[in-house]
Coordinates of C-alpha atoms and ligand atoms in Angstrom, one line a residue:
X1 CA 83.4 95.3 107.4
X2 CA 86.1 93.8 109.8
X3 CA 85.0 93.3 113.3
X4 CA 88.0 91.2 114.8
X5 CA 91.4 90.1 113.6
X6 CA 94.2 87.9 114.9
X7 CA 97.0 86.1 113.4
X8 CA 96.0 85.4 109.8
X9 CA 92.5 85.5 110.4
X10 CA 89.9 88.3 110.3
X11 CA 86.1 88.0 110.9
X12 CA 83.7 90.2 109.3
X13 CA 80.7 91.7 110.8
X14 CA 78.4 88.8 110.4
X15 CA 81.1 86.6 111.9
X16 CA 82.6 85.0 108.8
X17 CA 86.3 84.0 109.1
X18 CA 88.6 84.6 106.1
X19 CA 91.8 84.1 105.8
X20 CA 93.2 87.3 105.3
X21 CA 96.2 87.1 102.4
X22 CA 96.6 90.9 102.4
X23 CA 98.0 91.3 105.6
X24 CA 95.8 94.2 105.9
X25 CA 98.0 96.5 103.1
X26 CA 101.1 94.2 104.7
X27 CA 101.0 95.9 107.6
X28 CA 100.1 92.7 109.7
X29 CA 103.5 91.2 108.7
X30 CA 103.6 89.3 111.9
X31 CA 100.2 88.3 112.2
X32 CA 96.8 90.9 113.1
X33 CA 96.9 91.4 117.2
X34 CA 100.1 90.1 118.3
X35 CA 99.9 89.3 121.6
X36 CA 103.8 91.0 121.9
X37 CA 102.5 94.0 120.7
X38 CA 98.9 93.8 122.3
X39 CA 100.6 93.6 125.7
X40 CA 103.4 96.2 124.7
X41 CA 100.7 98.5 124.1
X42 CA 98.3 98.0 127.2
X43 CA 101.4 98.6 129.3
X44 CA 101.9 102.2 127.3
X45 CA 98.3 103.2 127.9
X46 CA 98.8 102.4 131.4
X47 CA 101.3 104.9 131.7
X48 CA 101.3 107.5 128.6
X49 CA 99.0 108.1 125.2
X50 CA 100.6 111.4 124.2
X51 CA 104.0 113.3 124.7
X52 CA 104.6 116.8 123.3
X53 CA 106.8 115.5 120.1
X54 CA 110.2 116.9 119.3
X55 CA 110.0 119.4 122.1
X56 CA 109.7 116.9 125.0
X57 CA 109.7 113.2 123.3
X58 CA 108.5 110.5 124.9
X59 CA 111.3 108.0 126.2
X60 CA 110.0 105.4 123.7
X61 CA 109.6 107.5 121.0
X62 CA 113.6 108.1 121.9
X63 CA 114.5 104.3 122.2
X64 CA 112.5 103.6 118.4
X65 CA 115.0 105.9 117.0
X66 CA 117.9 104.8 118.4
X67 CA 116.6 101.3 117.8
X68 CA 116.2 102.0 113.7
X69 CA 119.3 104.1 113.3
X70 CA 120.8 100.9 114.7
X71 CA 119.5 98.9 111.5
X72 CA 121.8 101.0 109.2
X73 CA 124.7 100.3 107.8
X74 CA 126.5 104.1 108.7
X75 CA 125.9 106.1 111.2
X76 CA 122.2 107.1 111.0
X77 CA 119.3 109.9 112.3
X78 CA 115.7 109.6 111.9
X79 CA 112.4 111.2 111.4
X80 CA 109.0 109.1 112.5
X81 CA 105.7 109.6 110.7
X82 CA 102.3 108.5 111.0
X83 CA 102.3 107.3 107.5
X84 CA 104.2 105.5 104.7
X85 CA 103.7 108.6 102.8
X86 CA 104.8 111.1 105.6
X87 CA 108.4 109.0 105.7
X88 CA 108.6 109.7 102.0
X89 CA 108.2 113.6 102.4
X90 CA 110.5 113.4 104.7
X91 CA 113.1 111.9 102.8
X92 CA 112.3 113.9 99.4
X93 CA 112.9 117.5 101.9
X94 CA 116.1 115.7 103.2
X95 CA 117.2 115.3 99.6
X96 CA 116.4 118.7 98.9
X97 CA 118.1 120.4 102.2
X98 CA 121.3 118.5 101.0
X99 CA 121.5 118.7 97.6
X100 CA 119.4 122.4 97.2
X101 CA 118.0 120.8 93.7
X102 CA 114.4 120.5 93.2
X103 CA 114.3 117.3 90.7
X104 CA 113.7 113.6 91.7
X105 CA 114.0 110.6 89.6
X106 CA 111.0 108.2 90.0
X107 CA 109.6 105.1 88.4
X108 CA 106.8 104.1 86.5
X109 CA 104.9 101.6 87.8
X110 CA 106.4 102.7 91.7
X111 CA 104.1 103.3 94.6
X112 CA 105.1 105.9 97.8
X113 CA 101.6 107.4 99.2
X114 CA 99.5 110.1 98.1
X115 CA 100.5 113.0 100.1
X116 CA 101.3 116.0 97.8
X117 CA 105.7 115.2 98.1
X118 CA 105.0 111.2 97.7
X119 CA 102.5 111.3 94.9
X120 CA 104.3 113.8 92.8
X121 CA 106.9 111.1 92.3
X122 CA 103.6 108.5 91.6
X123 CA 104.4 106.1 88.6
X124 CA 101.8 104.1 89.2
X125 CA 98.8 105.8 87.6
X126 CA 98.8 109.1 86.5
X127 CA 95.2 109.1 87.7
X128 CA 96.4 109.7 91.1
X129 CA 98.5 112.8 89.8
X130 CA 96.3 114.2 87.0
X131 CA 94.0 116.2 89.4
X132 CA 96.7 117.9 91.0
X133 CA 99.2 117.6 89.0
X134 CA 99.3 122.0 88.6
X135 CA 100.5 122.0 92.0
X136 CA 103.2 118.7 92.4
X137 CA 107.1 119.5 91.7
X138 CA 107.1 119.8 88.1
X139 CA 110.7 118.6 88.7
X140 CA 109.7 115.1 88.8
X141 CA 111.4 112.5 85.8
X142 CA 110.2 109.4 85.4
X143 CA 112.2 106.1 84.0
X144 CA 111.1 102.6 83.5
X145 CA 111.4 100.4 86.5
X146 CA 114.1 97.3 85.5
X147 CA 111.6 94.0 85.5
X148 CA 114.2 90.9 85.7
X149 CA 111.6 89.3 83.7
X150 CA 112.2 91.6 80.5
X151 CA 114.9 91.5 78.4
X152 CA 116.5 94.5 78.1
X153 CA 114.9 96.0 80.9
X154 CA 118.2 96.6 82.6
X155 CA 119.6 98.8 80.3
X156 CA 116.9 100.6 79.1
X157 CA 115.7 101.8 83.1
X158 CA 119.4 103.2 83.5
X159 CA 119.9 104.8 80.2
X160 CA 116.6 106.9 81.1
X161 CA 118.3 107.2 84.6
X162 CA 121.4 108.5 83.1
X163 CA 119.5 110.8 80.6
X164 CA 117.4 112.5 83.4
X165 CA 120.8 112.8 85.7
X166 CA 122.2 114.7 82.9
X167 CA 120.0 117.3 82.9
X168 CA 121.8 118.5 86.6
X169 CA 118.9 119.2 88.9
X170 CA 118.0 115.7 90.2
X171 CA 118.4 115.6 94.3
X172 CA 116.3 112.5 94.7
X173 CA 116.5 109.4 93.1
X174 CA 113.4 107.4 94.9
X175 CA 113.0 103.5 94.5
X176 CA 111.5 100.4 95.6
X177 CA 113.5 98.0 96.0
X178 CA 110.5 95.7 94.2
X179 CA 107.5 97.2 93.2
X180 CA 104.6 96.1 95.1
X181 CA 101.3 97.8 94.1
X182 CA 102.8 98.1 90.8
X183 CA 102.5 94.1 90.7
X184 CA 105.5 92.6 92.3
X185 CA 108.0 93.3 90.1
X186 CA 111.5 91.6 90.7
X187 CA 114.2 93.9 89.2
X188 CA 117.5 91.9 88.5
X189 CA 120.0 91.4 91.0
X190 CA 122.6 94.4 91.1
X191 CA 120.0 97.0 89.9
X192 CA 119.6 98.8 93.1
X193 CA 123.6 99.0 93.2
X194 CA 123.7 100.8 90.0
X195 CA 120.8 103.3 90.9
X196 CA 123.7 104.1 94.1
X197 CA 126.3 104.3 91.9
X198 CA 124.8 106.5 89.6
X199 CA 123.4 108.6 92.3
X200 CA 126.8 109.0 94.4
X201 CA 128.1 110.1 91.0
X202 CA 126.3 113.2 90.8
X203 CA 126.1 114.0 94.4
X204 CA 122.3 112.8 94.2
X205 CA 120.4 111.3 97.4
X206 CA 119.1 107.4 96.8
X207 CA 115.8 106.9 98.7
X208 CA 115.1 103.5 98.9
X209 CA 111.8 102.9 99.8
X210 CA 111.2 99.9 101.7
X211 CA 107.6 100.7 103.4
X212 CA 106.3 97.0 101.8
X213 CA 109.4 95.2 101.6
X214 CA 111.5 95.8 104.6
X215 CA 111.9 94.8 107.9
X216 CA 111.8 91.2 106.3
X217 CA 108.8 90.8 103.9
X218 CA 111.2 90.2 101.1
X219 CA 114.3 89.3 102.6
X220 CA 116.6 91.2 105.1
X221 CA 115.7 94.2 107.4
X222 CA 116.5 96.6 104.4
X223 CA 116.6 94.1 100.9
X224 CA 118.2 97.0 99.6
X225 CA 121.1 95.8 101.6
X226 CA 120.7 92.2 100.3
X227 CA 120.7 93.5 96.6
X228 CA 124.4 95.0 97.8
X229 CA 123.2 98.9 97.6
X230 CA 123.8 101.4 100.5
X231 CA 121.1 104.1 100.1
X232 CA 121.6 107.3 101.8
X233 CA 118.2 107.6 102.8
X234 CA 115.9 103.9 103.6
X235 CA 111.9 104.9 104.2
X236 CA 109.7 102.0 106.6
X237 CA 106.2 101.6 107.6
X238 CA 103.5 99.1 106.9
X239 CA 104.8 96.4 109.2
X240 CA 106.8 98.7 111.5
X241 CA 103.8 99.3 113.6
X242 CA 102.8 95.9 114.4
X243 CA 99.1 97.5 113.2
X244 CA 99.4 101.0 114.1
X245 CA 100.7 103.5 112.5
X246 CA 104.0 104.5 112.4
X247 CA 106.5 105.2 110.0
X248 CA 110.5 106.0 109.6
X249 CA 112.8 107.8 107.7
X250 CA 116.1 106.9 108.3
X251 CA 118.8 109.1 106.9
X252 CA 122.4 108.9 106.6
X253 CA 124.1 111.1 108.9
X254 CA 125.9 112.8 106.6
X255 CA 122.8 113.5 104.8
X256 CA 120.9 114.4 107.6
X257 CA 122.8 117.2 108.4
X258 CA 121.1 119.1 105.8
X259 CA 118.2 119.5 108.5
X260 CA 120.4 121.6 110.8
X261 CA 121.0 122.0 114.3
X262 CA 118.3 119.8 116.0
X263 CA 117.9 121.9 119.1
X264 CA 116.9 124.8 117.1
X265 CA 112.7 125.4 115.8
X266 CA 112.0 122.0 114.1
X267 CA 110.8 122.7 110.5
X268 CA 108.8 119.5 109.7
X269 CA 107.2 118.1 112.9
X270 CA 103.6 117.6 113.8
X271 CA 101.6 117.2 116.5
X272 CA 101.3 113.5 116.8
X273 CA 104.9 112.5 115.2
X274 CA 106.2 109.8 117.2
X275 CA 102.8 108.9 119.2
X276 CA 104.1 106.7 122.3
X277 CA 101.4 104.0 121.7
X278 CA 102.8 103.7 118.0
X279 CA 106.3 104.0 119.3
X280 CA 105.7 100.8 121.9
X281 CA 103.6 98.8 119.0
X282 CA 106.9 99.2 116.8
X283 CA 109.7 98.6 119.4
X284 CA 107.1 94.8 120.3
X285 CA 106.9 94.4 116.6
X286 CA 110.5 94.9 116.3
X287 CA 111.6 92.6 119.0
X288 CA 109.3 89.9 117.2
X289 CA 110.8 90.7 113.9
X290 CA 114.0 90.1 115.4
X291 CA 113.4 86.8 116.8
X292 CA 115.2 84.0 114.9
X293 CA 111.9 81.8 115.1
X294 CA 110.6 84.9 113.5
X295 CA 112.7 84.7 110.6
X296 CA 112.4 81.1 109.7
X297 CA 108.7 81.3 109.9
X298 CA 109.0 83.8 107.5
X299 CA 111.6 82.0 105.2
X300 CA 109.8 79.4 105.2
X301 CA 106.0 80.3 104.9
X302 CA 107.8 82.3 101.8
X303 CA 109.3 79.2 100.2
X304 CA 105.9 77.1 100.4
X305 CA 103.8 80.1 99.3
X306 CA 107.0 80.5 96.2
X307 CA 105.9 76.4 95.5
X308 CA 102.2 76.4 95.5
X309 CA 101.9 79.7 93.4
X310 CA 104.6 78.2 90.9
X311 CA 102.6 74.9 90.8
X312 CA 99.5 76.6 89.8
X313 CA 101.4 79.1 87.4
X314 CA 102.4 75.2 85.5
X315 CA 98.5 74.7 84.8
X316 CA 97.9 76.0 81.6
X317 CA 94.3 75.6 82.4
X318 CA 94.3 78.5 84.6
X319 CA 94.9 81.5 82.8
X320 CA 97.7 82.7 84.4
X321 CA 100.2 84.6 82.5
X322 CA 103.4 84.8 85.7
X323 CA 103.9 84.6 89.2
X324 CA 106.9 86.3 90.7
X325 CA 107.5 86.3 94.4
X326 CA 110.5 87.2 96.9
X327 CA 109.8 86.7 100.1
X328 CA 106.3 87.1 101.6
X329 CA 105.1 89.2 98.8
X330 CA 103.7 87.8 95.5
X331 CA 102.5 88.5 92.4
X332 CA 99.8 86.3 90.1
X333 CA 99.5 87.9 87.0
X334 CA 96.1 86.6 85.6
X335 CA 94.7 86.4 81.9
X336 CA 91.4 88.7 81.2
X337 CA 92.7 91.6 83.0
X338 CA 91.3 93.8 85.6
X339 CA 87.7 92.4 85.2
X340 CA 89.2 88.9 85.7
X341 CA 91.1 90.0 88.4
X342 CA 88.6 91.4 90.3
X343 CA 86.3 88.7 89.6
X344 CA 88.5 86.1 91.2
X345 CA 88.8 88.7 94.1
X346 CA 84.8 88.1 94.9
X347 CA 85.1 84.4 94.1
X348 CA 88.0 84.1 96.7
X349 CA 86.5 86.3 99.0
X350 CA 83.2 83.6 98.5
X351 CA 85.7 80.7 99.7
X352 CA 87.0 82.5 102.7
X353 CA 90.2 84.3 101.2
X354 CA 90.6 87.9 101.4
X355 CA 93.5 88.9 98.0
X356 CA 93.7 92.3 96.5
X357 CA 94.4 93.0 92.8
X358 CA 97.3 95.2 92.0
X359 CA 99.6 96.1 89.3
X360 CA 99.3 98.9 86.5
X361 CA 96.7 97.2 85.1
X362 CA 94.9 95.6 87.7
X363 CA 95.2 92.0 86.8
X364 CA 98.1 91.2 89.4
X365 CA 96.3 89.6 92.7
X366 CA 98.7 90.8 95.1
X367 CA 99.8 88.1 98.1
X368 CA 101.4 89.7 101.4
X369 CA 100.2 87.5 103.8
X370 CA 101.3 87.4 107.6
X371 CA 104.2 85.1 108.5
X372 CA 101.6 83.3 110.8
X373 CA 99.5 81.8 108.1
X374 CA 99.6 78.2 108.4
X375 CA 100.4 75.2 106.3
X376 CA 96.7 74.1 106.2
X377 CA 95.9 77.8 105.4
X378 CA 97.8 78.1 102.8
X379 CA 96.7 74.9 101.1
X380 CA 93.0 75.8 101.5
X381 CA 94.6 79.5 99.8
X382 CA 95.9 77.1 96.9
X383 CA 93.2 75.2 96.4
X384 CA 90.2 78.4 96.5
X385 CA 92.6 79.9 93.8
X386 CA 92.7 77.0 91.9
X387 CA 88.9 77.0 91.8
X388 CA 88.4 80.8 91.4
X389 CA 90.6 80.0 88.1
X390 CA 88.6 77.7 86.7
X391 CA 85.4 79.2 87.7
X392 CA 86.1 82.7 86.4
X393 CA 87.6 82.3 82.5
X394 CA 89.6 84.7 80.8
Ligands
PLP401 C1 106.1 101.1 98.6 C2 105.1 102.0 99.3 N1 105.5 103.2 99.7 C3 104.7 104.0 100.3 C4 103.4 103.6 100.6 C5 102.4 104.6 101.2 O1 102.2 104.2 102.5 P1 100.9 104.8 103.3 O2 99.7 104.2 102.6 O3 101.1 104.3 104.7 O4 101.0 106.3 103.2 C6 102.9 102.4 100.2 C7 101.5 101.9 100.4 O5 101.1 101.0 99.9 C8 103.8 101.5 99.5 O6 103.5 100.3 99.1

């Protein structure tokens, strides 16, 4: 149990500090309790906690809009959420208003929430779809995700791609740019480009979603951008909040127009979309985001966490089997498998770390730490993994 949080630190509720290498699910991208966004938000309870959502927006729910649809490339609209997994209904029904065709093209091994729309399209583990899966689109195709680590990989993702286009009811094709919970995995460069080509083709949507690797976890705002693909449709959250919870789809105009004229009856709203306390924590977590100190911090806390999991990856003595990274999100893929895993987990968690397995098969411990964490932190980081290695053999 967490009790108090700030920067990359959290204490727990007997008042042990860990350093926290999760970024609580990455959402604490710029460090837990910000004191931008802390102030940003006492200011908003001072003077509103709830508007009355599409009818009558609150003025900062207005300015976060205009302020994403800024970030794109074309002319843009967007729809808030509460979730990760509420952008990503948003942007399958956007595909489906301007396409009118049921089918989506997903990954395995990809991640987008568990609502009913997002976990439908789930590659990840088709434990998380078996339950229900009577009453998800049956419309739902899935290809291999391209790993830039696999030979091969490349052309066999968009053969299956093409294959599943072919079939002419695909809307939605719906991407990570890299796969987080499914392990950090890198696709080579140009991959998202050819998903956007192949999309445009057949009058498909592309959906990038960027809810862990955008706004500058692995690279640009949108790293879809920096892989040289324009989506039509780019889904945020995690670190958009600042640590509460807000999310974004932002459509291409075009695209958007599916939904209609927006002064009629809204068709997908809810009560609390676009809460003005969430609004104000994203505009502060934006401005820091922003900030050019911001993004060397960030480039170069990446680069040093890049070196010390590549040195340990060198150690043959440690059982790990890769490490891929871009950006502030990291994979260490570890011998013995889940059990391993999860072992090193409680060993690191002994020493003060807080890491997460991930990955289809549970043996990747997953790394998104907060651009805060320091150079002493992230030694200590090294060295506990070092030691949870050798303690716990494959
Ligand atoms: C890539 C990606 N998409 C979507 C989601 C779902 O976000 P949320 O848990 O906020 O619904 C996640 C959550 O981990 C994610 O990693």
């Amino acid at each position: 149990m967490w009790s108090s949080a700030r920067g990359a630190n959290v204490a727990d509720a007997d008042g042990n500090i860990y350093v926290d290498m999760t970024a609580g699910f990455g959402a604490a991208l710029i460090g837990h309790t910000h004191p931008h966004v802390v102030a940003a938000l006492r200011a908003q309870c001072g003077r509103m906690l709830h508007a009355l959502g599409d009818v009558y927006p609150s003025d900062v729910k207005v300015a976060l809009e205009a302020r994403l649809a800024q970030m794109a490339p074309w002319p843009a609209r967007v729809i808030l959420g509460l979730s990760g997994a509420d952008a990503i209904e948003a942007a399958l029904k956007t595909a489906v208003l301007h396409t009118k065709r049921p089918g989506v093209i997903a990954f395995e091994g990809g991640y987008h929430g568990l609502s009913y729309g997002a976990v439908a399209a789930c590659g990840y583990k088709r434990a998380f779809r078996a339950p229900f899966a009577r009453q998800l689109n049956a419309h739902v195709r899935f290809a291999p995700y391209a790993d830039a680590s696999v030979d091969g990989s490349l052309a066999c993702s968009l053969d299956a791609v093409d294959r599943a286009l072919a079939l002419g009811d695909v809307g939605a094709v719906l991407v990570e740019p890299v796969q987080g919970r499914g392990g950090v995995v890198v696709p080579p460069s140009g991959y998202l480009a050819a998903l956007s080509e192949r999309a445009r083709r057949v009058g498909a949507v592309l959906i990038v979603d960027e809810i862990y690797t955008g706004l500058r976890r692995a690279g640009g705002l949108w790293r879809a951008l920096d892989d040289g693909c324009v989506p039509d449709v780019v889904c945020l959250g995690k670190a958009l909040g600042g640590g509460l919870p807000v999310s974004a789809c932002v459509m291409r105009d075009e695209v958007a127009r599916a939904w209609g004229d927006p002064d009629g009856e809204a068709i997908h709203t809810s009560t609390f979309l676009g809460n003005p306390l969430a609004c104000a924590a994203a505009m502060a977590s934006l401005d820091v985001l922003d900030a050019p100190e911001t993004r060397s911090v960030i480039d170069a806390t990446g680069a040093a966490l890049a070196d010390a999991l590549d040195a340990l990856a060198r150690d043959g003595a440690l059982g790990i089997v890769r490490v891929t990274h871009v950006g502030l999100l990291a994979g260490v893929t570890v011998a013995g498998g889940v059990a391993r895993s999860l072992a090193v987990m409680r060993t690191m968690l002994e020493l003060g770390y807080v890491v997460l397995p991930g990955g289809v098969a549970g043996d990747v411990l997953t790394l998104t730490p907060p651009c805060t964490l320091t150079a002493a932190q992230l030694v200590g980081f090294a060295q506990a993994l070092d030691a949870s290695l050798r303690a716990v053999r494959p």
